Amino acid sequence: MALIIGLISSKSGAETKTTYIRMSVALVVFFILGLYIREFIYKLYDDIRKKEEKERKIEEQIAKNENQDVKHTVDYRVDENTSEANINEANINTEKGEKLYDEEFTPLNVNSVKINKDRSK
């Protein structure tokens, strides 16, 4: 830029002392401007790097939370008293798609099985 200022000043017929002063001022101004721009770019780079690091940590935390076994207590019984209050009391997570089943399932009670000893052959 100092060269361009020097050429323009010499073409316009300015004194050499004035031309040198203009060139010196231009050098100082552009040097300071360059320092400012360089500092701005470094700050921008650091901000982007910190943001990416923060996002990476958040993603790792989410992945860690998803890998943990989550125990749910679900009431599989359905009756006429099923309401929003009963669902909340049973700790059923309806946001994740856990729903009450349509039928009630009760396992076979082995203690109540009667063996018929009188067999007719």
Coordinates of C-alpha atoms in Angstrom, one line a residue:
M1 CA 0.0 0.0 0.0
A2 CA 2.9 2.3 0.7
L3 CA 4.2 1.7 -2.8
I4 CA 0.8 2.7 -4.3
I5 CA 0.8 5.9 -2.1
G6 CA 4.3 6.7 -3.2
L7 CA 3.5 6.3 -6.9
I8 CA 0.3 8.4 -6.7
S9 CA 2.2 11.1 -4.7
S10 CA 5.1 11.2 -7.2
K11 CA 2.7 11.4 -10.2
S12 CA 0.8 14.3 -8.6
G13 CA 4.1 16.2 -8.1
A14 CA 4.2 16.1 -4.3
E15 CA 7.5 16.8 -2.5
T16 CA 9.6 13.8 -1.6
K17 CA 9.4 14.6 2.1
T18 CA 5.6 14.7 2.0
T19 CA 5.6 11.4 0.0
Y20 CA 7.8 9.7 2.6
I21 CA 5.6 10.9 5.4
R22 CA 2.5 9.5 3.7
M23 CA 4.2 6.2 3.0
S24 CA 5.3 5.9 6.6
V25 CA 1.8 6.7 7.9
A26 CA 0.3 4.2 5.5
L27 CA 2.8 1.5 6.8
V28 CA 1.9 2.1 10.4
V29 CA -1.8 2.2 9.8
F30 CA -1.8 -1.0 7.8
F31 CA 0.5 -2.7 10.3
I32 CA -2.0 -1.9 13.2
L33 CA -4.9 -2.9 11.0
G34 CA -3.2 -6.2 10.3
L35 CA -2.6 -6.9 14.0
Y36 CA -6.3 -6.2 14.7
I37 CA -7.5 -8.5 11.9
R38 CA -5.0 -11.3 13.0
E39 CA -6.3 -11.0 16.6
F40 CA -9.9 -11.1 15.4
I41 CA -9.2 -14.3 13.4
Y42 CA -7.5 -16.0 16.4
K43 CA -10.4 -15.2 18.7
L44 CA -12.9 -16.5 16.1
Y45 CA -10.9 -19.7 15.7
D46 CA -10.7 -20.2 19.5
D47 CA -14.5 -19.6 19.9
I48 CA -15.3 -22.1 17.2
R49 CA -12.9 -24.7 18.7
K50 CA -14.4 -24.2 22.2
K51 CA -18.0 -24.5 20.8
E52 CA -17.1 -27.7 19.0
E53 CA -15.5 -29.1 22.1
K54 CA -18.6 -28.2 24.1
E55 CA -20.9 -29.9 21.6
R56 CA -18.6 -33.0 21.6
K57 CA -18.9 -33.2 25.4
I58 CA -22.6 -32.8 25.2
E59 CA -22.9 -35.6 22.6
E60 CA -20.6 -37.9 24.7
Q61 CA -22.8 -37.2 27.8
I62 CA -26.0 -38.0 25.8
A63 CA -24.4 -41.2 24.4
K64 CA -23.3 -42.2 28.0
N65 CA -26.8 -41.6 29.3
E66 CA -28.4 -43.6 26.5
N67 CA -26.1 -46.6 27.2
Q68 CA -27.0 -46.8 30.8
D69 CA -29.7 -49.4 31.7
V70 CA -32.9 -47.6 32.7
K71 CA -35.2 -49.6 34.9
H72 CA -38.9 -48.8 34.5
T73 CA -41.8 -50.0 36.6
V74 CA -44.7 -50.6 34.4
D75 CA -48.2 -51.7 35.5
Y76 CA -49.5 -54.0 32.8
R77 CA -53.0 -54.3 34.2
V78 CA -55.8 -52.4 32.5
D79 CA -59.2 -51.9 34.1
E80 CA -61.9 -49.3 34.2
N81 CA -59.9 -47.3 36.8
T82 CA -57.1 -46.5 34.4
S83 CA -56.7 -42.8 34.3
E84 CA -54.0 -40.2 34.0
A85 CA -53.5 -40.2 37.8
N86 CA -53.0 -44.0 37.9
I87 CA -50.6 -43.9 35.0
N88 CA -48.5 -41.2 36.8
E89 CA -48.6 -43.2 40.1
A90 CA -47.3 -46.3 38.3
N91 CA -44.3 -44.3 36.9
I92 CA -45.1 -45.3 33.3
N93 CA -43.1 -43.3 30.8
T94 CA -45.6 -42.6 28.0
E95 CA -43.1 -40.2 26.3
K96 CA -40.9 -43.2 25.3
G97 CA -43.8 -45.2 24.0
E98 CA -44.5 -47.4 27.0
K99 CA -48.2 -48.2 27.0
L100 CA -50.5 -50.2 29.1
Y101 CA -51.4 -53.6 27.6
D102 CA -54.9 -54.2 26.6
E103 CA -55.2 -57.4 28.6
E104 CA -54.2 -58.4 32.0
F105 CA -51.6 -61.1 32.3
T106 CA -51.3 -63.2 35.4
P107 CA -48.9 -66.2 35.5
L108 CA -50.2 -69.6 36.3
N109 CA -50.3 -70.1 40.1
V110 CA -48.6 -73.4 40.6
N111 CA -49.6 -73.7 44.2
S112 CA -53.3 -73.9 43.3
V113 CA -52.9 -76.8 40.8
K114 CA -54.9 -79.8 42.0
I115 CA -53.8 -83.3 41.1
N116 CA -56.6 -85.7 40.5
K117 CA -55.4 -89.0 42.0
D118 CA -58.5 -90.9 41.0
R119 CA -57.9 -91.8 37.5
S120 CA -60.2 -94.0 35.6
K121 CA -58.5 -96.2 33.2

